Coordinates of C-alpha atoms in Angstrom, one line a residue:
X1 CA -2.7 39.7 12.9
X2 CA -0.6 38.3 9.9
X3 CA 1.3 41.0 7.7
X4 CA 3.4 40.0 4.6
X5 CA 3.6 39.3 0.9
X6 CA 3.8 35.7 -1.1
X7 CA 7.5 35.9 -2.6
X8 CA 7.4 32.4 -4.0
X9 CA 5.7 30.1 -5.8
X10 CA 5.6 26.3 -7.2
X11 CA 2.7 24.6 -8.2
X12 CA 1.5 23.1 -4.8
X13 CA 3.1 25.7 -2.4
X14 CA 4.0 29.2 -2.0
X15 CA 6.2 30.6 0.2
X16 CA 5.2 33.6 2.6
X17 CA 7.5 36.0 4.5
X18 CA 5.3 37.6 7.2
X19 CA 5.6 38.9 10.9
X20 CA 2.9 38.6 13.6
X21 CA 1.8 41.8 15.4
X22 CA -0.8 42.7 17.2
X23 CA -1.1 39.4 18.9
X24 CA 0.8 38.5 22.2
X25 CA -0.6 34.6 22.1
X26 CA 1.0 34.1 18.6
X27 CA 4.1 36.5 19.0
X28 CA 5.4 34.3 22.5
X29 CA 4.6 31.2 20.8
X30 CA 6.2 31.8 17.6
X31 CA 9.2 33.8 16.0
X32 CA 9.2 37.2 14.9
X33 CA 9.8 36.9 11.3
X34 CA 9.8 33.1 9.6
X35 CA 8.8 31.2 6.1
X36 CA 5.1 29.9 6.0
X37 CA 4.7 27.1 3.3
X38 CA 0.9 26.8 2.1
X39 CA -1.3 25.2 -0.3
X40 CA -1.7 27.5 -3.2
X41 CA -5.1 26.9 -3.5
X42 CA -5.5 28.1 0.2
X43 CA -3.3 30.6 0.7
X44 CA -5.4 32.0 4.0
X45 CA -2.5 31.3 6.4
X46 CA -4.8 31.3 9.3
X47 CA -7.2 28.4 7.6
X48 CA -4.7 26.0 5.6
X49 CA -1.1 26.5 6.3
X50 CA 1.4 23.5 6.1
X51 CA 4.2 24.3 7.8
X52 CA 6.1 27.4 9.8
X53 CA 9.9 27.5 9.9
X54 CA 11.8 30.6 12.2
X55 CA 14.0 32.0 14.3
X56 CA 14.5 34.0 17.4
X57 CA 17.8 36.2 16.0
X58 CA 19.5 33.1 17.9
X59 CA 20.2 29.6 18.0
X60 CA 17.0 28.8 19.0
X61 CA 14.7 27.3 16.3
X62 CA 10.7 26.8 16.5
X63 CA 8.4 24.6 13.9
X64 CA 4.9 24.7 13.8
X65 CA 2.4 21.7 12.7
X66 CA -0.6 22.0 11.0
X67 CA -1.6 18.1 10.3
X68 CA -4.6 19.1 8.7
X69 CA -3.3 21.0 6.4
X70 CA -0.6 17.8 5.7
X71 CA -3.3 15.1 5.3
X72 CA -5.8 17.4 3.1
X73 CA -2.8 18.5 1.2
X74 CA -1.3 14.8 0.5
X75 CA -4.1 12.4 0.3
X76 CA -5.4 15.3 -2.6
X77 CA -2.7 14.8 -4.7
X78 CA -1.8 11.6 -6.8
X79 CA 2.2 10.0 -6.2
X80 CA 3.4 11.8 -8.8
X81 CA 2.4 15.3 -7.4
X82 CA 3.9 14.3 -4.1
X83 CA 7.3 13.5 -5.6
X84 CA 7.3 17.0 -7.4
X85 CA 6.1 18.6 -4.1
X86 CA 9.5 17.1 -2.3
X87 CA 11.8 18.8 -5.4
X88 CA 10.1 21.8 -5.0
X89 CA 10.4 21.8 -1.0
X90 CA 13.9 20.7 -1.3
X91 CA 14.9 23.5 -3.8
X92 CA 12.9 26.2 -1.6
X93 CA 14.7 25.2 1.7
X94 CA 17.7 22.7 1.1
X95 CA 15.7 20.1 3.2
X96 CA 14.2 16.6 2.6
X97 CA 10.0 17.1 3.3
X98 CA 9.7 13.2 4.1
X99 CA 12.4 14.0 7.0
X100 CA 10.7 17.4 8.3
X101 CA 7.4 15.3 8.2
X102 CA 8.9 12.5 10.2
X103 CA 10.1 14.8 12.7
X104 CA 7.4 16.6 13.3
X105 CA 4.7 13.7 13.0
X106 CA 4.4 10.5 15.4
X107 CA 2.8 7.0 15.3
X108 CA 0.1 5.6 12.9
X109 CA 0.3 8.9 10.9
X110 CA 3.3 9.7 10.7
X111 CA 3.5 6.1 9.2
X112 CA 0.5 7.0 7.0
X113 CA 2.2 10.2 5.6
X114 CA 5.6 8.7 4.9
X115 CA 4.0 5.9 2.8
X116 CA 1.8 8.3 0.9
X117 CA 5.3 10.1 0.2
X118 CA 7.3 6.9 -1.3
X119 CA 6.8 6.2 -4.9
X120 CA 5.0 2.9 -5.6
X121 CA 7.7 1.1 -6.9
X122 CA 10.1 2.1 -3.8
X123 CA 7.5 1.5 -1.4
X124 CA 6.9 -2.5 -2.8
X125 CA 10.8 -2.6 -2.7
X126 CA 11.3 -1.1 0.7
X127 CA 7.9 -3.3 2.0
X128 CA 9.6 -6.8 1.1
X129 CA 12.9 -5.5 2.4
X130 CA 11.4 -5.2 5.8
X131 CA 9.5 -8.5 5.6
X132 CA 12.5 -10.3 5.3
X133 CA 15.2 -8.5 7.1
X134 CA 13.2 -7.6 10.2
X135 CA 13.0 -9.8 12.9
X136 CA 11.8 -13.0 11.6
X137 CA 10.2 -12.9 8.1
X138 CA 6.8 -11.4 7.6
X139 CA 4.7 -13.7 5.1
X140 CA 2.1 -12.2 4.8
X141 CA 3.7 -8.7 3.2
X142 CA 5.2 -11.6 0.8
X143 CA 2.3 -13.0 0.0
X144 CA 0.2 -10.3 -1.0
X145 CA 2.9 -8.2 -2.9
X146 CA 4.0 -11.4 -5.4
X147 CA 0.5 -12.4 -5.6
X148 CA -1.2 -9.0 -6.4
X149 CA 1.4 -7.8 -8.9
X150 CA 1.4 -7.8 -12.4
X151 CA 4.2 -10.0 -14.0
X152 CA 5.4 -6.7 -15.4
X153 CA 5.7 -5.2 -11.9
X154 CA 7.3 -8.0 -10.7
X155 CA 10.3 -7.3 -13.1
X156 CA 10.3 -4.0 -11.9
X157 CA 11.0 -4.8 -8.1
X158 CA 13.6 -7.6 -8.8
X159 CA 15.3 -4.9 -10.5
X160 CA 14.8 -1.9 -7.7
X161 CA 15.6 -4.6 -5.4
X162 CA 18.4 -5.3 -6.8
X163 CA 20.0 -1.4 -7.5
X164 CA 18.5 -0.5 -3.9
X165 CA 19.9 -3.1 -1.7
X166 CA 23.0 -4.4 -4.2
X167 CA 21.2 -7.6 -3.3
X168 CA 19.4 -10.6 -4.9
X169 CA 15.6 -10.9 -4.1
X170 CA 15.0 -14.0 -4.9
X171 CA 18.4 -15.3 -2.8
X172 CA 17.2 -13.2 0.0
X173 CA 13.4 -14.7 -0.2
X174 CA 15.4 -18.4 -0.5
X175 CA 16.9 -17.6 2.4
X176 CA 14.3 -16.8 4.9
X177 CA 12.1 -19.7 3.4
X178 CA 11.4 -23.1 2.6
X179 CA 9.9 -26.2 1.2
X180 CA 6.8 -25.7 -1.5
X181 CA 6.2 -22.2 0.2
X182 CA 9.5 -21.2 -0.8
X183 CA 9.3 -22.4 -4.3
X184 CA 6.1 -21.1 -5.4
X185 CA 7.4 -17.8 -4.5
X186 CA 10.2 -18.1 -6.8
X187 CA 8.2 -18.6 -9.5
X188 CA 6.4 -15.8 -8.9
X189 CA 9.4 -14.0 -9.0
X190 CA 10.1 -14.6 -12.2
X191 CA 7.5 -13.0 -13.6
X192 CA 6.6 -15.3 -16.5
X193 CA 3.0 -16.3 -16.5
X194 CA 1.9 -17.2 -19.7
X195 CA -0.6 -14.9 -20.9
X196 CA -4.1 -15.5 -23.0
X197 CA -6.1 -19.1 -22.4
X198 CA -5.1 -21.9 -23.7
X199 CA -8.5 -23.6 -24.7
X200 CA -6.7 -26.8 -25.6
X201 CA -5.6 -27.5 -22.0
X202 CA -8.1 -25.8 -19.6
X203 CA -9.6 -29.1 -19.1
X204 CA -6.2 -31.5 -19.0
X205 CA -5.0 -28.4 -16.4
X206 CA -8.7 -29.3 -14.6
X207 CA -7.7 -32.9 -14.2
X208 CA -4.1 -32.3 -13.2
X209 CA -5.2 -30.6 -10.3
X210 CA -7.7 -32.8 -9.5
X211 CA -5.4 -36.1 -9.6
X212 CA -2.8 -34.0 -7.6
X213 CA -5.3 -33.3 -4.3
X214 CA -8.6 -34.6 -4.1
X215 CA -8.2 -37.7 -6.1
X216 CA -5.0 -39.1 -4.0
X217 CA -4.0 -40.5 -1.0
X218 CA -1.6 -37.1 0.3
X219 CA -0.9 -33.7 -1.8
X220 CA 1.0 -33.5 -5.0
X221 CA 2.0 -29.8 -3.8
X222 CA 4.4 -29.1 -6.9
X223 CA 1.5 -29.8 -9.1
X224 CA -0.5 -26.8 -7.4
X225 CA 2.5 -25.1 -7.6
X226 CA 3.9 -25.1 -11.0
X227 CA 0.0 -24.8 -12.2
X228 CA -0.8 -21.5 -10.3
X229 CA 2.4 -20.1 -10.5
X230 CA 2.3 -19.9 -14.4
X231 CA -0.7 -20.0 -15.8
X232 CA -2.7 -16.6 -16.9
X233 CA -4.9 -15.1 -14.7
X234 CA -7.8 -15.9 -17.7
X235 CA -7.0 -19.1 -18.1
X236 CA -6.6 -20.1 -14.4
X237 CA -10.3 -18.7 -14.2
X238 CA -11.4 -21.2 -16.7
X239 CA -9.5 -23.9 -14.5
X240 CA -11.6 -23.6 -11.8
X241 CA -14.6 -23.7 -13.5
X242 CA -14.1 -27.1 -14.6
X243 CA -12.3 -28.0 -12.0
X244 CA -15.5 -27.3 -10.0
X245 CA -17.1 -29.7 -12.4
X246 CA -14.7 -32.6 -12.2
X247 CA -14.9 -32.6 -8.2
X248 CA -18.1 -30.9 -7.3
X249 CA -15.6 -28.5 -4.9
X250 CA -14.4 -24.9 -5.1
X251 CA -10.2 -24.9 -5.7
X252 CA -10.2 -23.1 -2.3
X253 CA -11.8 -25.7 -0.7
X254 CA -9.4 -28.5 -2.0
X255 CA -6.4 -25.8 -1.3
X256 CA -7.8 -25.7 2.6
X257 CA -7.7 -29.3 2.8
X258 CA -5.0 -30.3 0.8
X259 CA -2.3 -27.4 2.5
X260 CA -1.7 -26.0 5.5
X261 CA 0.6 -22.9 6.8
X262 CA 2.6 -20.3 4.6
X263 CA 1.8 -23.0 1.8
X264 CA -2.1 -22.9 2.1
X265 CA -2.1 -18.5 2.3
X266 CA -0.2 -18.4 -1.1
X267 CA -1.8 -20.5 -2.6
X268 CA -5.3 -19.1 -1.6
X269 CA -4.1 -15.7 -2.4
X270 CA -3.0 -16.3 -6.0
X271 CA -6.3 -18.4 -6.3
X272 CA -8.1 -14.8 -5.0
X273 CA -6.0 -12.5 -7.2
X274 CA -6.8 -14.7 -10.6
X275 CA -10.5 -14.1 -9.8
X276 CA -10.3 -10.6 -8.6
X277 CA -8.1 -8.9 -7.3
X278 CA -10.0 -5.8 -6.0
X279 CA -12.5 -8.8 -3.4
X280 CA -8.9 -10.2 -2.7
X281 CA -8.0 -6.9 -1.0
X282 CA -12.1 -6.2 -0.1
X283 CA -11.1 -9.2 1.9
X284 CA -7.7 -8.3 3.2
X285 CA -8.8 -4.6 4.6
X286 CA -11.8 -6.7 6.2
X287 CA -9.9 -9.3 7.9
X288 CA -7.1 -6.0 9.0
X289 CA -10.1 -4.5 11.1
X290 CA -12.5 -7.3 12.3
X291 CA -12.3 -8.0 15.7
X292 CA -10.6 -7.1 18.2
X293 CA -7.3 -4.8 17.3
X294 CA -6.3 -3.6 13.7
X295 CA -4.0 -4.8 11.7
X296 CA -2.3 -0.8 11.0
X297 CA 0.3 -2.3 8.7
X298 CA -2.1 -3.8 6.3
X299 CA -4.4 -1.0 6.8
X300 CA -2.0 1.3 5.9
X301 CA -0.2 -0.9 3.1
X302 CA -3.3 -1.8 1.4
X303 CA -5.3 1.6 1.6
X304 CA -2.0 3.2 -0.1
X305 CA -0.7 0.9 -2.9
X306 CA -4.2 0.9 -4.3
X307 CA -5.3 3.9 -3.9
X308 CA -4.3 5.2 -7.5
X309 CA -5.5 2.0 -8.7
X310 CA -8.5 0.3 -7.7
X311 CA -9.6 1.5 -4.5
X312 CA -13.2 2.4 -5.9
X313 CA -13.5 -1.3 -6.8
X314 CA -12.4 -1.9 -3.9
X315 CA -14.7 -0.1 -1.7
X316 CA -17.7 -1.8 -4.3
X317 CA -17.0 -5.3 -3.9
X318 CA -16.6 -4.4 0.5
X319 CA -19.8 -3.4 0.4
X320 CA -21.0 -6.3 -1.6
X321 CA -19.3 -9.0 0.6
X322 CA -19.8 -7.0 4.5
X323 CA -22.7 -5.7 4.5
X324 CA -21.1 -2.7 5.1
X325 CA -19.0 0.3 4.0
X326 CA -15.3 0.2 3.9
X327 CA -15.7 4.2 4.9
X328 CA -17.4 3.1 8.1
X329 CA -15.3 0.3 9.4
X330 CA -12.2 2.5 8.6
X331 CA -14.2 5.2 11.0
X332 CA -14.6 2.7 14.0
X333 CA -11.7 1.3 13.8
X334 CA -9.2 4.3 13.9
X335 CA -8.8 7.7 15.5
X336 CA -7.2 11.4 15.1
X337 CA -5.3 12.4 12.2
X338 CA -4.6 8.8 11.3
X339 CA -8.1 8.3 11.1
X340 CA -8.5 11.7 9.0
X341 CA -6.5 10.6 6.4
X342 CA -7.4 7.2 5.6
X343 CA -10.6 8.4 5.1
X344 CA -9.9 11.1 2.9
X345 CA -7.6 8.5 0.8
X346 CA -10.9 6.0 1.0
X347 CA -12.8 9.0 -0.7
X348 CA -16.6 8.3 0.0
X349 CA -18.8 6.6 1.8
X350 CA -21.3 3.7 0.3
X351 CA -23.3 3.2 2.7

């Protein structure tokens, strides 16, 4: 049995002093007397608590886990309610929640969880950090984060980067790349595409690209570059459509044939984000999951940078290209807790 009285409250968790009696199990397992953190909308202990903190009158202290509770709790709430749940948390108990949760969490959730703590803007900054200070440089976190942002959010992490790390971004992406790859990634980190279409030169723009791959002998690779690096998202649309006129081929298709490596992903991903950027991560979760294995980092990137901002087109345009839902591959793929969450953050089924 569970005796006490709320004593606290902040607008996603109160605070309970109780003591267990009248139950030997619970009694040897836990303290006598300790602080139970739960949901204020579930405030049954029993059903929905989040976390248990005591002590034994000794040195001795004991925490108790409910990862339920955690993943319903988090994955219901958008960023911004998360940051306000770790002030409150830290004002209640003088303790960071992201470093509780990490030491009482382990492996693909625990990974989960962290990532659904970190503000967007952090978690872009602290992403590209890793992809180019870890051992060897991860691409393809590169790639999708300068192709997928905004110009506008671009800005932004250049300047996190830059007050995080005391650090240059694009010195430290120059660094850890080269050639063609290296400079198209520059320019998107300048964050100056030109916005609107430019009627007058969708068709000269057509022809440039034209000339620059299928027209001559080897790849004018600058041209692609400077061309898809700048241009608006709108206008590069328009583009392709005549550029599918001129040469009878998709841009993709010349991009395939024309490029290869780091060169040929970048390119096809900026291609894919200026037609859509909810198929080009439709595509990305897919490719994450198919086969044999799972791609957890992209899994887990993906499903939480978008989930505040167009995951339901997301999940559409799955269904639309797969044959299947986004909900169920997520289900066959994973397991436990991990498995729990993400679908809770995918948030329906459309099968």
């Amino acid at each position: 049995m569970l005796e006490g009285a709320f004593t606290q409250q902040s607008s996603d968790f109160s605070v309970l002093h109780a003591t267990y009696s009248s139950d030997p199990a619970l009694v040897s397992l836990l303290p006598n007397t300790f602080f139970l953190v739960v949901p204020t909308t579930h405030c049954q202990p029993s059903k929905n608590s989040l976390f248990g903190y005591g002590q034994r009158f000794g040195p001795e202290t004991l925490l108790w886990t409910d990862e339920d509770a955690i993943l319903q709790l988090l994955t219901a709430r958008t960023n911004l309610q998360r940051q306000e749940i770790k002030e409150s948390y830290k004002t209640l108990f003088g303790k960071d929640l992201v470093d509780d949760l990490k030491g009482e969490l382990g492996g693909k959730f625990e990974t989960l969880i962290v990532a659904l703590m970190t503000p967007p803007l952090a978690y872009d900054v602290t992403a590209l950090r890793n992809a180019i200070k870890g051992a060897g440089t991860y691409e393809k976190v590169l790639i999708e984060i300068l192709a997928s942002r905004t110009a506008n959010q671009v800005k932004d992490i250049v300047a996190a980067y830059r007050q995080e790390y005391d650090a240059s971004l694009e010195e430290d992406v120059c660094g850890d790349t080269s050639g063609h790859f290296q400079r198209l990634l520059v320019i998107l980190l300048q964050g100056n595409r030109m916005t609107g279409v430019q009627t007058g030169e969708i068709e000269a723009d057509a022809q440039a690209l034209f000339k620059a791959g299928e027209e001559k002998f080897g790849t004018d690779e600058q041209a692609f570059v400077t061309m898809l690096g700048n241009r608006s998202a709108a206008h590069l649309r328009k583009v392709f459509d005549a550029y599918m006129k001129i040469s009878g081929y998709e841009i993709e298709e010349s991009i395939k044939r024309e490029t290869s490596g780091n060169l040929e992903e970048l390119l096809l991903a900026v291609v894919k984000c200026a037609r859509s950027v909810p198929v080009y991560f439709a595509e990305t979760l897919y490719t994450a999951m198919k086969g044999a294995g799972t791609d957890d980092d992209t899994l887990i990137r993906v499903m939480v940078t978008r989930s505040e901002v167009d995951l339901m087109d997301i999940r559409k345009d799955f269904r639309r290209l797969f044959s299947g839902s986004l909900h169920s591959m997520i289900k066959g793929d994973t397991s436990g807790d991990y498995r729990k969450a993400l679908l809770l953050l995918c948030a329906g089924d459309d099968e």
